[in-house]
Structures are given as structure tokens and as C-alpha cells.
Coordinates of C-alpha atoms and ligand atoms in Angstrom, one line a residue:
M26 CA -1.7 -24.6 9.3
K27 CA -3.9 -26.3 6.7
K28 CA -7.5 -25.5 6.9
L29 CA -10.1 -28.2 7.6
I30 CA -11.8 -27.5 4.5
E31 CA -8.4 -27.9 2.6
L32 CA -7.9 -31.2 4.3
M33 CA -11.2 -32.5 3.2
T34 CA -10.8 -31.2 -0.4
E35 CA -7.4 -33.2 -0.6
E36 CA -9.3 -36.2 0.5
V37 CA -12.1 -35.9 -1.8
S38 CA -9.7 -34.8 -4.7
S39 CA -7.9 -38.0 -4.4
A40 CA -10.9 -40.0 -4.5
F41 CA -11.8 -38.3 -7.7
E42 CA -8.3 -38.9 -9.1
K43 CA -8.5 -42.6 -8.1
A44 CA -11.8 -42.9 -10.0
G45 CA -10.1 -41.6 -13.0
Y46 CA -11.3 -37.9 -13.0
A47 CA -9.6 -34.6 -12.6
P48 CA -8.7 -34.0 -9.1
E49 CA -9.8 -30.3 -9.1
L50 CA -13.4 -31.4 -9.1
G51 CA -13.0 -32.5 -5.6
R52 CA -13.4 -29.0 -4.1
V53 CA -15.2 -29.0 -0.8
N54 CA -17.6 -26.3 0.1
G55 CA -19.7 -25.2 2.9
S56 CA -23.3 -26.7 2.8
N57 CA -26.0 -25.0 1.0
R58 CA -28.4 -27.4 3.0
P59 CA -27.2 -27.4 6.6
D60 CA -30.0 -29.5 7.4
L61 CA -28.9 -32.2 5.2
C62 CA -25.0 -32.1 5.7
E63 CA -22.0 -30.0 7.1
Y64 CA -20.2 -29.7 3.8
Q65 CA -20.8 -30.6 0.1
C66 CA -18.9 -31.2 -3.1
N67 CA -20.4 -30.5 -6.5
G68 CA -17.6 -31.7 -8.7
A69 CA -19.7 -34.5 -10.2
M70 CA -22.1 -32.2 -11.5
A71 CA -19.3 -30.1 -13.1
G72 CA -17.5 -33.1 -14.5
A73 CA -20.6 -34.7 -16.1
K74 CA -20.2 -32.8 -19.3
Q75 CA -16.4 -33.5 -19.8
Y76 CA -16.7 -37.1 -19.1
K77 CA -19.9 -37.7 -20.7
K78 CA -21.5 -39.4 -17.8
A79 CA -24.5 -38.9 -15.7
P80 CA -23.2 -36.8 -12.9
F81 CA -24.9 -39.4 -10.3
M82 CA -22.7 -42.0 -11.7
I83 CA -19.6 -40.0 -10.8
S84 CA -20.7 -39.1 -7.4
D85 CA -21.7 -42.7 -6.6
Q86 CA -18.4 -43.9 -7.5
V87 CA -16.6 -41.3 -5.7
A88 CA -18.7 -41.7 -2.5
E89 CA -18.0 -45.4 -2.6
L90 CA -14.2 -44.8 -2.6
L91 CA -14.6 -42.5 0.4
K92 CA -16.7 -44.9 2.3
D93 CA -13.7 -45.8 4.9
S94 CA -12.1 -42.4 4.8
P95 CA -11.0 -41.2 8.3
V96 CA -11.8 -37.6 7.4
F97 CA -15.7 -38.2 7.0
E98 CA -18.4 -39.8 9.3
S99 CA -20.7 -40.0 6.3
V100 CA -20.2 -39.5 2.5
Q101 CA -23.7 -39.5 0.5
S102 CA -24.1 -39.3 -3.3
V103 CA -27.6 -37.6 -3.8
K104 CA -29.3 -37.0 -7.0
P105 CA -28.6 -35.5 -9.3
G106 CA -25.1 -35.9 -8.3
F107 CA -24.2 -34.0 -5.1
I108 CA -21.8 -35.5 -2.7
N109 CA -23.0 -34.6 0.9
L110 CA -20.4 -34.7 3.6
N111 CA -20.3 -34.8 7.3
V112 CA -16.8 -34.6 9.1
D113 CA -15.7 -37.5 11.3
P114 CA -15.9 -36.2 14.9
A115 CA -12.6 -37.8 15.8
F116 CA -10.9 -36.1 12.9
L117 CA -12.4 -32.9 13.9
A118 CA -11.3 -33.2 17.4
S119 CA -7.8 -33.8 16.5
Y120 CA -7.9 -30.9 14.0
L121 CA -8.9 -28.6 17.0
E122 CA -6.2 -30.1 19.1
K123 CA -3.6 -29.1 16.4
M124 CA -5.5 -25.6 16.2
S125 CA -5.2 -24.9 20.0
G126 CA -1.6 -25.7 19.9
D127 CA -1.2 -23.1 17.0
E128 CA -0.1 -19.8 18.0
K129 CA -2.5 -18.1 15.3
L130 CA -5.2 -20.6 15.8
G131 CA -5.1 -22.0 12.4
A132 CA -4.4 -18.8 10.4
D133 CA -1.3 -18.7 8.5
T134 CA 1.2 -16.0 8.6
A135 CA 1.7 -14.2 5.3
E136 CA 4.5 -15.9 3.2
K137 CA 5.1 -12.7 1.7
P138 CA 4.5 -9.9 4.1
R139 CA 3.4 -6.8 2.5
T140 CA 4.0 -3.2 3.7
I141 CA 0.7 -1.3 3.8
I142 CA 0.1 2.2 4.9
I143 CA -3.2 2.6 6.3
D144 CA -4.5 6.1 6.1
Y145 CA -7.4 6.3 8.8
G146 CA -8.6 8.6 11.4
G147 CA -8.1 11.7 9.4
P148 CA -9.2 14.4 12.0
N149 CA -8.9 18.1 11.2
V150 CA -6.8 19.9 13.8
A151 CA -8.6 22.5 16.0
K152 CA -12.0 21.1 15.1
P153 CA -13.3 18.8 17.8
L154 CA -13.3 15.1 16.8
H155 CA -16.9 14.3 16.0
V156 CA -18.8 11.1 15.1
G157 CA -17.9 11.5 11.3
H158 CA -14.3 10.4 12.2
L159 CA -15.4 7.7 14.5
R160 CA -16.0 5.3 11.7
S161 CA -12.7 5.8 10.1
A162 CA -10.9 5.1 13.4
I163 CA -12.9 2.1 14.3
I164 CA -12.6 0.4 10.8
G165 CA -9.1 1.5 10.2
E166 CA -8.0 0.0 13.4
S167 CA -9.4 -3.2 12.9
I168 CA -8.0 -3.6 9.3
K169 CA -4.6 -2.7 10.7
R170 CA -4.8 -5.1 13.6
T171 CA -6.0 -8.0 11.3
G172 CA -3.4 -7.5 8.8
R173 CA -0.7 -7.3 11.5
F174 CA -2.0 -10.4 13.0
L175 CA -1.5 -12.0 9.7
G176 CA 2.1 -11.0 9.6
H177 CA 1.8 -7.9 7.3
K178 CA 3.6 -4.6 7.8
M179 CA 0.8 -2.3 8.7
I180 CA 1.7 1.4 9.1
G181 CA -1.2 3.3 10.6
D182 CA -1.1 7.0 9.8
V183 CA -3.6 9.4 11.2
H184 CA -2.9 12.0 8.4
L185 CA -4.2 15.0 10.4
G186 CA -5.8 17.8 8.4
D187 CA -3.9 20.7 9.5
W188 CA -3.3 23.0 6.4
G189 CA -6.6 24.1 5.1
L190 CA -8.9 26.8 5.5
Q191 CA -9.9 26.0 9.2
M192 CA -6.4 27.3 10.1
G193 CA -6.9 30.6 8.2
L194 CA -10.3 30.9 9.9
I195 CA -8.8 30.5 13.5
I196 CA -6.0 33.0 12.9
T197 CA -8.5 35.4 11.5
E198 CA -10.9 35.0 14.4
L199 CA -7.9 35.4 17.0
R200 CA -6.7 38.6 15.1
H201 CA -10.3 40.0 15.4
R202 CA -10.4 39.2 19.1
N203 CA -6.9 40.4 19.8
P204 CA -5.3 42.2 17.3
S205 CA -2.4 43.5 19.5
L206 CA -1.0 40.1 19.9
P207 CA 2.6 39.9 18.3
Y208 CA 1.8 37.0 16.0
F209 CA -0.2 39.5 13.7
D210 CA 2.6 42.3 13.6
E211 CA 4.5 41.9 10.5
N212 CA 7.5 43.9 11.8
Y213 CA 7.8 41.7 15.0
T214 CA 11.2 40.0 14.9
G215 CA 11.5 38.7 18.6
E216 CA 10.5 35.4 20.0
Y217 CA 7.0 34.6 20.2
P218 CA 5.5 33.6 23.5
K219 CA 5.7 29.8 24.6
E220 CA 2.3 29.7 26.0
P221 CA -0.6 29.5 23.7
P222 CA -2.9 32.5 23.5
F223 CA -5.9 29.9 24.1
T224 CA -7.0 26.7 25.8
I225 CA -8.4 23.9 24.2
S226 CA -11.9 24.9 25.1
E227 CA -11.4 28.1 23.9
L228 CA -10.0 26.8 20.6
E229 CA -12.9 24.6 20.2
E230 CA -15.2 27.7 20.5
I231 CA -13.2 29.7 18.2
Y232 CA -13.4 27.4 15.2
P233 CA -17.2 27.2 15.0
A234 CA -17.6 31.0 15.7
A235 CA -15.0 31.8 12.9
S236 CA -16.7 29.3 10.5
A237 CA -20.1 30.6 10.9
R238 CA -19.1 34.2 10.6
S239 CA -17.3 33.5 7.3
K240 CA -20.5 32.1 5.8
E241 CA -22.2 35.5 6.3
D242 CA -19.3 37.9 6.1
E243 CA -17.7 38.0 2.6
A244 CA -14.7 40.3 3.8
Y245 CA -14.0 38.1 6.7
R246 CA -13.9 35.2 4.3
S247 CA -11.4 36.6 2.1
E248 CA -9.4 37.4 5.1
A249 CA -9.4 33.9 6.3
L250 CA -8.6 32.7 2.6
E251 CA -5.5 35.2 2.6
A252 CA -4.3 34.2 6.0
T253 CA -4.5 30.4 4.8
G254 CA -2.3 31.2 2.0
E255 CA 0.1 33.2 4.2
L256 CA 0.4 30.4 6.4
Q257 CA 1.2 28.1 3.6
H258 CA 3.7 30.4 2.3
G259 CA 5.3 30.4 5.8
R260 CA 4.5 33.7 7.4
R261 CA 6.5 33.7 10.7
G262 CA 3.7 34.7 13.3
Y263 CA 1.2 32.4 11.6
M264 CA 3.8 29.5 11.7
A265 CA 4.1 30.3 15.4
L266 CA 0.4 30.3 16.0
W267 CA 0.1 27.2 13.9
N268 CA 2.6 25.5 16.3
H269 CA 0.3 26.5 19.3
I270 CA -2.7 25.3 17.6
M271 CA -1.1 22.0 16.7
N272 CA 0.3 21.3 20.2
V273 CA -2.9 22.1 22.0
S274 CA -5.0 20.2 19.5
V275 CA -3.0 17.0 19.1
T276 CA -2.7 16.5 22.9
D277 CA -6.6 16.4 23.0
L278 CA -6.7 14.2 19.8
K279 CA -4.2 11.6 21.4
K280 CA -6.3 11.6 24.6
N281 CA -9.5 10.9 22.7
Y282 CA -8.0 8.0 20.5
E283 CA -6.5 6.4 23.6
K284 CA -10.0 6.2 25.1
L285 CA -11.2 4.6 21.8
D286 CA -8.0 2.1 22.0
V287 CA -6.8 3.4 18.5
E288 CA -3.3 3.8 18.2
F289 CA -1.2 5.3 15.2
D290 CA 2.3 4.7 14.1
L291 CA 2.5 8.0 12.4
W292 CA 1.1 11.2 13.4
K293 CA 1.9 12.7 10.0
K294 CA -0.2 15.8 8.7
E295 CA -0.9 17.5 5.5
S296 CA 1.4 20.2 6.0
D297 CA 4.2 17.5 6.0
A298 CA 3.7 17.1 2.2
Q299 CA 4.3 20.6 1.7
P300 CA 7.9 20.4 0.9
Y301 CA 7.3 17.9 -1.8
I302 CA 4.9 20.1 -3.7
P303 CA 7.0 22.3 -5.8
D304 CA 9.1 19.6 -7.5
M305 CA 6.2 17.6 -7.8
V306 CA 4.4 20.2 -9.6
E307 CA 7.5 21.1 -11.6
E308 CA 8.0 17.6 -12.9
M309 CA 4.2 17.4 -13.8
K310 CA 4.7 20.4 -15.9
A311 CA 7.9 19.3 -17.4
K312 CA 6.5 16.0 -18.5
G313 CA 3.7 17.6 -19.9
F314 CA 0.9 16.4 -17.7
A315 CA 0.0 19.6 -16.1
Y316 CA -1.4 22.5 -17.9
E317 CA -3.0 25.7 -17.2
D318 CA -6.7 26.1 -17.3
Q319 CA -8.3 29.5 -16.5
G320 CA -5.2 30.4 -14.4
A321 CA -5.4 27.1 -12.5
L322 CA -2.9 24.2 -12.8
V323 CA -4.7 20.9 -13.6
V324 CA -4.0 17.4 -15.0
D325 CA -6.5 15.5 -16.9
V326 CA -7.5 12.0 -15.5
K327 CA -10.5 10.9 -17.5
E328 CA -9.9 7.7 -19.1
E329 CA -11.6 5.7 -21.9
G330 CA -14.6 3.8 -20.9
D331 CA -15.5 6.1 -18.0
T332 CA -19.0 5.9 -17.5
K333 CA -19.2 9.2 -15.5
E334 CA -17.5 12.5 -15.9
I335 CA -14.3 12.5 -14.1
P336 CA -13.1 16.2 -13.9
P337 CA -9.5 17.2 -14.0
C338 CA -7.3 17.0 -11.1
M339 CA -6.4 20.5 -9.7
L340 CA -2.9 21.0 -8.5
L341 CA -2.9 24.7 -7.8
K342 CA -5.3 27.4 -7.6
S343 CA -5.1 30.6 -9.7
D344 CA -3.5 32.3 -6.8
G345 CA -1.0 29.4 -6.4
A346 CA -2.5 28.0 -3.3
S347 CA -2.4 24.2 -3.0
L348 CA -5.6 22.1 -2.5
Y349 CA -6.7 19.1 -0.7
T350 CA -5.7 17.0 -3.8
T351 CA -2.2 18.6 -3.8
T352 CA -1.5 17.7 -0.4
D353 CA -2.8 14.1 -0.9
L354 CA -0.6 13.6 -4.0
A355 CA 2.4 15.2 -2.4
T356 CA 1.9 12.8 0.6
I357 CA 1.9 10.0 -1.9
V358 CA 5.3 11.1 -2.9
E359 CA 6.5 11.3 0.7
R360 CA 5.2 7.9 1.3
M361 CA 7.0 6.3 -1.4
K362 CA 10.1 8.0 -0.5
L363 CA 10.0 7.0 3.1
F364 CA 8.4 3.5 2.9
D365 CA 8.0 2.3 -0.6
P366 CA 4.7 0.6 0.4
D367 CA 3.0 -2.3 -1.6
E368 CA -0.1 -0.5 -0.8
M369 CA -1.7 2.5 0.5
L370 CA -5.2 2.1 1.9
Y371 CA -7.4 5.0 2.6
V372 CA -10.3 4.6 5.2
V373 CA -12.4 7.6 4.4
D374 CA -16.1 8.8 4.1
K375 CA -17.4 7.4 0.9
R376 CA -18.6 11.0 -0.1
Q377 CA -14.8 11.5 -0.9
E378 CA -14.8 8.8 -3.6
L379 CA -14.5 11.1 -6.5
H380 CA -11.5 12.8 -4.9
F381 CA -9.6 9.8 -4.4
D382 CA -10.4 8.6 -7.9
Q383 CA -8.8 11.7 -9.1
V384 CA -5.9 11.5 -6.9
F385 CA -5.0 7.7 -7.7
R386 CA -5.5 8.5 -11.5
C387 CA -3.2 11.3 -11.4
A388 CA -0.5 9.4 -9.2
R389 CA -0.6 6.7 -11.8
K390 CA -0.7 8.6 -14.9
T391 CA 2.2 10.8 -13.7
G392 CA 4.4 8.0 -12.4
L393 CA 4.4 9.0 -8.5
V394 CA 3.9 5.3 -7.7
K395 CA 5.2 2.2 -9.3
D396 CA 3.0 0.0 -11.4
T397 CA 2.9 -2.6 -8.6
T398 CA 1.9 -0.1 -5.8
K399 CA -1.7 -0.7 -5.1
L400 CA -3.7 2.3 -4.3
S401 CA -7.2 1.6 -2.5
F402 CA -10.1 3.4 -1.0
L403 CA -12.4 2.1 1.4
G404 CA -15.3 4.3 1.5
F405 CA -17.6 4.1 4.5
G406 CA -21.1 5.0 4.7
T407 CA -22.8 7.4 7.2
M408 CA -23.6 6.9 10.8
N409 CA -27.2 8.1 11.2
G410 CA -29.4 8.8 14.1
K411 CA -32.7 6.8 14.6
D412 CA -34.3 9.4 12.4
G413 CA -32.3 8.2 9.5
K414 CA -30.5 11.6 9.4
P415 CA -26.7 11.9 10.0
F416 CA -26.2 11.4 13.8
K417 CA -26.7 14.7 15.7
T418 CA -27.0 15.9 19.4
R419 CA -30.3 16.3 20.9
E420 CA -30.0 19.9 20.1
G421 CA -29.3 19.1 16.7
G422 CA -25.5 20.1 16.8
V423 CA -22.6 18.2 15.6
M424 CA -22.1 15.3 18.3
R425 CA -18.7 15.3 19.8
L426 CA -17.2 11.8 20.2
E427 CA -16.4 12.5 23.8
N428 CA -20.2 13.1 24.5
L429 CA -21.2 10.0 22.6
I430 CA -18.7 7.7 24.4
A431 CA -19.9 9.4 27.8
D432 CA -23.5 8.5 26.9
I433 CA -22.9 5.0 26.0
D434 CA -20.9 4.4 29.1
A435 CA -23.6 5.9 31.2
E436 CA -26.1 3.6 29.5
M437 CA -23.9 0.5 30.0
Y438 CA -23.3 1.5 33.6
K439 CA -27.1 1.5 34.3
K440 CA -27.5 -2.0 32.6
I441 CA -24.5 -3.4 34.5
V442 CA -25.7 -2.2 37.9
E443 CA -29.2 -3.5 37.1
N444 CA -27.5 -7.0 36.7
R445 CA -25.8 -6.5 40.1
S446 CA -23.3 -9.1 39.3
V447 CA -20.6 -6.8 39.9
R448 CA -19.6 -4.9 42.9
D449 CA -20.2 -1.3 42.4
T450 CA -16.6 -0.4 42.6
D451 CA -15.9 -2.2 39.3
A452 CA -19.0 -1.2 37.6
K453 CA -17.7 1.9 36.2
D454 CA -14.4 0.5 34.7
T455 CA -16.6 -2.5 33.4
A456 CA -19.0 -0.1 31.8
E457 CA -16.3 1.6 30.0
V458 CA -14.6 -1.8 28.7
V459 CA -18.3 -2.9 27.5
G460 CA -19.3 0.4 26.2
L461 CA -16.3 0.4 23.9
A462 CA -17.2 -2.9 22.6
A463 CA -20.9 -1.7 22.2
I464 CA -19.6 1.1 19.9
K465 CA -17.1 -0.6 18.0
Y466 CA -19.2 -3.7 17.5
G467 CA -22.3 -1.9 16.5
D468 CA -20.2 -0.1 13.8
L469 CA -18.0 -3.0 12.5
S470 CA -21.0 -5.5 12.4
N471 CA -22.4 -3.4 9.4
Q472 CA -20.8 -3.6 6.1
A473 CA -18.4 -0.6 6.0
T474 CA -19.8 0.8 2.8
K475 CA -23.3 1.1 4.2
D476 CA -25.0 3.7 6.2
Y477 CA -26.1 2.5 9.6
V478 CA -28.3 3.7 12.4
F479 CA -26.3 4.4 15.7
D480 CA -29.0 3.0 18.2
V481 CA -27.8 3.4 21.8
D482 CA -30.5 1.0 23.0
R483 CA -29.8 -1.8 20.7
F484 CA -26.0 -1.4 20.9
T485 CA -25.9 -1.6 24.6
S486 CA -28.3 -4.5 24.8
F487 CA -27.0 -8.0 26.3
E488 CA -29.2 -9.8 23.8
G489 CA -28.9 -10.1 20.0
N490 CA -26.0 -9.2 17.6
T491 CA -24.3 -6.7 20.0
G492 CA -20.9 -6.2 21.5
P493 CA -22.2 -6.8 25.1
Y494 CA -23.9 -10.0 24.0
I495 CA -20.3 -11.2 22.8
L496 CA -18.5 -10.2 25.9
Y497 CA -21.2 -11.8 28.1
T498 CA -20.5 -15.0 26.4
I499 CA -16.7 -14.7 26.9
V500 CA -17.4 -13.7 30.6
R501 CA -19.6 -16.6 31.0
I502 CA -16.7 -19.0 29.9
K503 CA -14.3 -17.1 32.0
S504 CA -16.3 -17.7 35.0
I505 CA -16.8 -21.5 34.3
L506 CA -13.0 -21.7 34.0
S507 CA -12.2 -19.9 37.0
R508 CA -14.7 -22.3 39.0
Y509 CA -12.9 -25.2 37.5
K510 CA -9.7 -23.8 38.7
E511 CA -11.1 -23.3 42.1
E512 CA -11.6 -27.2 42.2
G513 CA -7.7 -27.1 41.9
K514 CA -7.5 -28.2 38.3
D515 CA -5.7 -27.1 35.3
P516 CA -8.0 -26.3 32.3
C517 CA -5.2 -27.1 29.8
E518 CA -4.9 -30.7 30.8
G519 CA -6.5 -33.5 29.1
K520 CA -7.2 -34.3 25.6
L521 CA -10.2 -32.9 23.2
L522 CA -12.6 -35.9 22.7
P523 CA -14.9 -36.3 19.8
A524 CA -18.0 -34.5 20.1
Q525 CA -20.9 -36.5 21.7
N526 CA -24.1 -34.5 20.3
K527 CA -25.0 -32.0 17.8
T528 CA -24.3 -28.7 19.6
E529 CA -20.9 -29.8 20.5
K530 CA -20.0 -30.7 17.1
D531 CA -21.6 -27.4 15.9
L532 CA -19.3 -25.5 18.1
M533 CA -16.3 -27.4 16.9
L534 CA -17.1 -26.9 13.6
Q535 CA -17.4 -23.2 14.0
L536 CA -14.2 -23.0 15.9
S537 CA -12.3 -24.8 13.0
G538 CA -13.2 -22.0 10.7
F539 CA -11.3 -19.2 12.7
G540 CA -8.1 -19.1 10.3
A541 CA -9.9 -19.1 6.9
M542 CA -12.2 -16.5 8.2
A543 CA -9.4 -14.2 9.5
E544 CA -7.5 -14.5 6.2
N545 CA -10.7 -13.8 4.2
A546 CA -11.8 -10.9 6.2
F547 CA -8.6 -9.3 5.7
A548 CA -8.3 -10.1 1.9
E549 CA -11.7 -8.3 1.5
T550 CA -10.9 -5.6 4.1
A551 CA -14.3 -6.7 5.7
P552 CA -14.4 -6.4 9.4
H553 CA -18.1 -7.2 9.3
K554 CA -17.2 -10.7 8.4
I555 CA -15.2 -11.2 11.6
C556 CA -18.4 -9.8 13.6
A557 CA -20.5 -12.4 11.7
Y558 CA -18.2 -15.0 12.6
I559 CA -17.9 -14.0 16.3
Y560 CA -21.9 -14.0 16.5
D561 CA -22.0 -17.6 15.1
V562 CA -19.5 -19.1 17.5
S563 CA -21.1 -17.2 20.4
N564 CA -24.7 -18.7 19.4
A565 CA -23.0 -22.1 18.7
F566 CA -21.5 -21.8 22.3
N567 CA -24.6 -20.9 24.2
S568 CA -26.7 -23.5 22.5
F569 CA -23.8 -25.9 23.5
Y570 CA -23.8 -24.6 27.0
H571 CA -27.5 -24.9 27.7
E572 CA -27.4 -28.4 26.6
T573 CA -24.2 -29.6 28.3
K574 CA -23.4 -30.4 31.8
I575 CA -19.8 -29.2 32.2
L576 CA -18.8 -28.7 35.8
G577 CA -21.2 -31.5 36.8
E578 CA -19.8 -34.1 34.3
E579 CA -18.7 -37.1 36.0
D580 CA -16.4 -38.8 33.6
P581 CA -13.1 -37.1 34.3
A582 CA -11.6 -37.4 30.7
R583 CA -14.9 -35.9 29.1
K584 CA -14.9 -33.2 31.5
Q585 CA -11.5 -32.3 30.7
S586 CA -12.2 -32.3 27.2
L587 CA -15.3 -30.0 27.7
I588 CA -13.0 -27.8 29.6
R589 CA -10.5 -27.7 26.9
L590 CA -13.3 -26.8 24.3
L591 CA -14.2 -24.0 26.5
V592 CA -10.6 -22.8 26.5
L593 CA -10.5 -22.9 22.7
T594 CA -13.6 -21.1 22.4
K595 CA -12.5 -18.4 24.7
D596 CA -9.1 -18.1 22.9
V597 CA -10.9 -17.8 19.4
L598 CA -13.5 -15.4 20.6
E599 CA -10.8 -13.2 22.4
T600 CA -8.7 -13.2 19.4
A601 CA -11.3 -12.2 17.2
I602 CA -12.3 -9.4 19.3
S603 CA -9.0 -8.1 19.5
L604 CA -8.9 -7.9 15.8
L605 CA -11.9 -5.8 16.1
G606 CA -10.2 -3.6 18.7
F607 CA -11.8 -4.3 22.0
S608 CA -11.3 -6.7 24.8
A609 CA -13.4 -8.5 27.4
P610 CA -13.7 -7.8 31.1
E611 CA -13.1 -10.6 33.8
R612 CA -16.7 -10.2 35.0
M613 CA -19.7 -8.3 34.0
Ligands
LIG713 N1 -9.5 15.4 7.2 C1 -10.1 14.6 6.3 C2 -11.6 14.8 6.6 O1 -11.9 15.3 7.6 C3 -9.9 13.2 5.9 C4 -8.5 12.9 5.5 C5 -8.5 11.5 4.7 N2 -7.1 11.1 4.4 C6 -6.7 11.7 3.3 N3 -5.3 11.3 2.9 N4 -7.1 12.5 2.5 O2 -12.5 14.9 5.5

């Protein structure tokens, strides 16, 4: 569906053409001076030189031709040569009428859908899910949903970290605690027990204990490194333990992601790339890209024009062990083979930027991907506490995601009960729905690349630019609509009529921008733009609501029109929050 701004541009362009100027000059933009006009066109300024005329002469001529246009309520040529535009209210109403009949509310389905693998979440098996992984999950989920909404084939992959030192550490710690288990007996040839030798809570205690010890105990650390290498080379007992760790851990991770309403299409893991490593490495050697440097195998990835030092990409350590880089490269090989995607997008902590720079360069240089395969990195900033330092528990430890969610839900519950508008039985469920919105909106409303402060009080507030404020607005609309239905009426009947005052028109103008906003937010991988839009629509709605009698309106046609506007506002807001990854309750 054409965007409102495109329709306006077409109208102004044809006026430029009629007056003898290039139609491209007729581009319409949002207004720099919202106090003076809704939209503007600066084409006369741009064309002055080319046509050797004062810009004001051009703008005057064009404005004159647009005098009777059905698209505009007013067209004003102002010195030195701007064209100030206000949309015709009837034209706007008819645009919204079409938009409300459109499945995607004015956003276009991609003409050439792209296949995009989005690598997000990235938790590490056996380590508890902590807040550091929260951002990846939230941002990635939103981008995935937005792409899918616009018709792209989005494949979300959690890419579990299951192949690194943490596995060797756990194996080592288990061995110290219980050396008689068959997993450690190299001569054991029987079947291993079906039951894991630990529970999830034991596992969560084992890893930090092992990690702490390895920092003090050199011999212990070497043991863990060796165990990691042996695991990677397929030692039978360790593989059996690894399977137990995976099962216990993944069950727990799935539970956590479900709570966050984050869903992955693929539960792939670093180890899945393992089989691709030998051939990949051989080929890089054969083609002359990989060479030995102090025993390690590396590929140079520095390029002309680099402003900072980009160290070589390391493929194998001197002991033959693979690295994080190696699995990421081999994962690219696997993804090309299985999906041949147009793009691979990684949503990972921005502190890993250099790693991805090396991996992408190496993949391109060695021909792992096609020239047309886009490799992108969306690096996000750190979630800090109120003290400006990375978010921690009150005791200074790493905050577990589960506890963070529980804290927010408790705070939301308190606030909802204070409001007393919901019976106590619903309050708990409602608190969970609103709590999720508080967390996700609090995160997504910041530009992904920036650090931000996780502030429970602010995020859970019903006022200001917060998730709860947005949901409150939606719930307010729902409650008016249900009262309308109680009058025995159908909110979808009637026609959208031209706005009768400024707040109503402002709301209509905001709503008309949904499609362009969604497309742009996706193109720029910028969920914060969806939040900014939602906030603008909510504010526009609340101003309109405070100034307008809706259920008390006496003219039946106008009342129907106001209700239709409410329905459209609700649809736009609910669609927009679904792109962010949360939903609104019926009541609050
Ligand atoms: N597991 C990694 C971490 O916790 C993140 C993985 C990101 N994805 C990737 N393909 N490297 O840092």
C-alpha cells in the first residue's frame, strides 16, 4: 500500500512538472516546524540554481497549482522558498480507511523476501542464563518478528555455547568430586547410566566452583583444558557427560526463554560446526590462506585502509584445539550448506566486535560465503545498574535472569494491586504480562548499541516512556470498546470521518505513519524506532482522549467514526508491541 508521504510526493511532483520543473523536486518530508505545518517540500530551494530563478518564484508557482488539490488542506509558499503543507482531513480519513482494511496496516510485504539467519540469545550451556544474555534475546527476537511481519524468511538460531572451556571445567570438577564414576574410566566399555549424575541446581553450583578454582589452581586449569580438548576429540565418557549436561541445561534454558516469550527456530550449537572444521581448515591451507605462526594456524585478515590493527584470525591453537573463531567460521560453512541465506545477522555484545570483524573478513577472503551474502553484526551495549556499572545483584554477584524477572514481576504486582482495578486473582498473571513489557520496552527503547541503566522503578512506572504506560493506553482503549459493545454496538461499523480538531488529526497523522515506520525500523535494525513511534501514538491518543467525548457523543455517525479510530489505534499499537515481543492484557 502506498504511504501517505508517497501520495503527497506524487501530488507535489506533478505540480512541479506542470510548472516546467523536474518532478524529483517534489519530494515531501516531515515538517521541521510542526508549529507551522504538518509536512514540507524544499524542492524549490533545491531547484533554484538549476533553473536560475529565485526559489520563492518556484515555490509560489507550485503552491498556486496545488491550491485545489484534494490531498492538501493548505499549501503555503513561504520565503525564502519553502512549501508548507497540511493534509486534507477528508483525504487523511480515507487513507486511514484503506489502512484499516489492510492486513499489515499499510506496511508492504517484501517483494523479494530475503532469507536471514539471525544468531541471537547465545547462552552458554551449564552456565545460568544471566542478564548479559537478556539483551541479545530481546533485541534479536524483535528484529526477527519485524522481518517476519514484512515477509522475510527469518531463521532464529540460539547458537548455544556448548564446546568451550566451561565444559572441560565441569568435567574436571565432577571428576574431582566423584572419580569413581564410569565416565572417567578410560577402560570402561559398557553403557553409561541414563540418569545424569547431577541436577540443574547442582550443575549451576558446579560451574562457578570450577571456574573459581581454575583461576587459583594452575594444575586444575591444565586439567580442564585437557578435558576440553579430549571432549572435542570425542572421548567416549566425556561425550556421555556432555550429553547429560546438554539435556539438563537445555531443558532449563527453554523454560527461561519461554518466560521471555522468545522462540528460536533452531537450537544449533557450537559443536554442530565441529564436523565442518577439518575440511574447512584443509581447504584454507590448500588455497594458501592459512599458514603456521608459532605453532598456531592463522589467516591474515588485515586490509588496506585499516585504521586500527586487526590481528590475524586464529584457526587452530598449537595443540590443535579449535577456538571460538573456528566454530564461528565452521558454523558459517554449515549455514551456507543448509540454508544459503542472503544474510547472517549476529546480535551479540559489542565487546565482541573485533571477533566478528575477523570472522567476517576471513569468511569472505577464503570464499566461505558468496559475494552477495551479507554478514552483519549488531553489537549491543551493556546493561548497567543505577551505579553505572554492569548490572549485579545486591550482593554483587551475577544477576540471574530468572531473579531479575521475578523482581520486576513483584514490583509490578505491588503497583497493580495499589491501583486496585483488577481483582486479586488476576493480578498475578497481569503482573507477569506487564512485567515482561516493562523489561522489554525498557531495553528496546534505547538504541541497541548504547549502554543503558536498568532501573526497576522507572521501567515499572505507569507514567513516562515505559512499557506499562503503553499497555495502560491500550487497556484504556479496550475498556472503552468493551463498554461500547455493552451498548449492543459493533465497533467496526460506520465510516472514518474527517478529524474535527487538532488532537484528533494529530492522532490520525501518527497512525498513518505505521507502515513506513515498520519498514524503516527493520531496514535499520532499530527496534528503538518502533518504541519511539509507539510512544508518539500513545501520547497522541491520550491527548485526543482527554479532549474528546467518545461514548457521550450524540451524533451517531460521528460516534461510530470515533470508535473506528479507537479500533485502528488499538490495532496499530498491538501490532507494534507484537513486533517488540510482548502483548497487552485485557485489564490492568
Ligand atoms: N555464547 C557467546 C557468549 O556468551 C555468544 C554467542 C554469539 N554467537 C556467535 N555466533 N558467536 O559470549
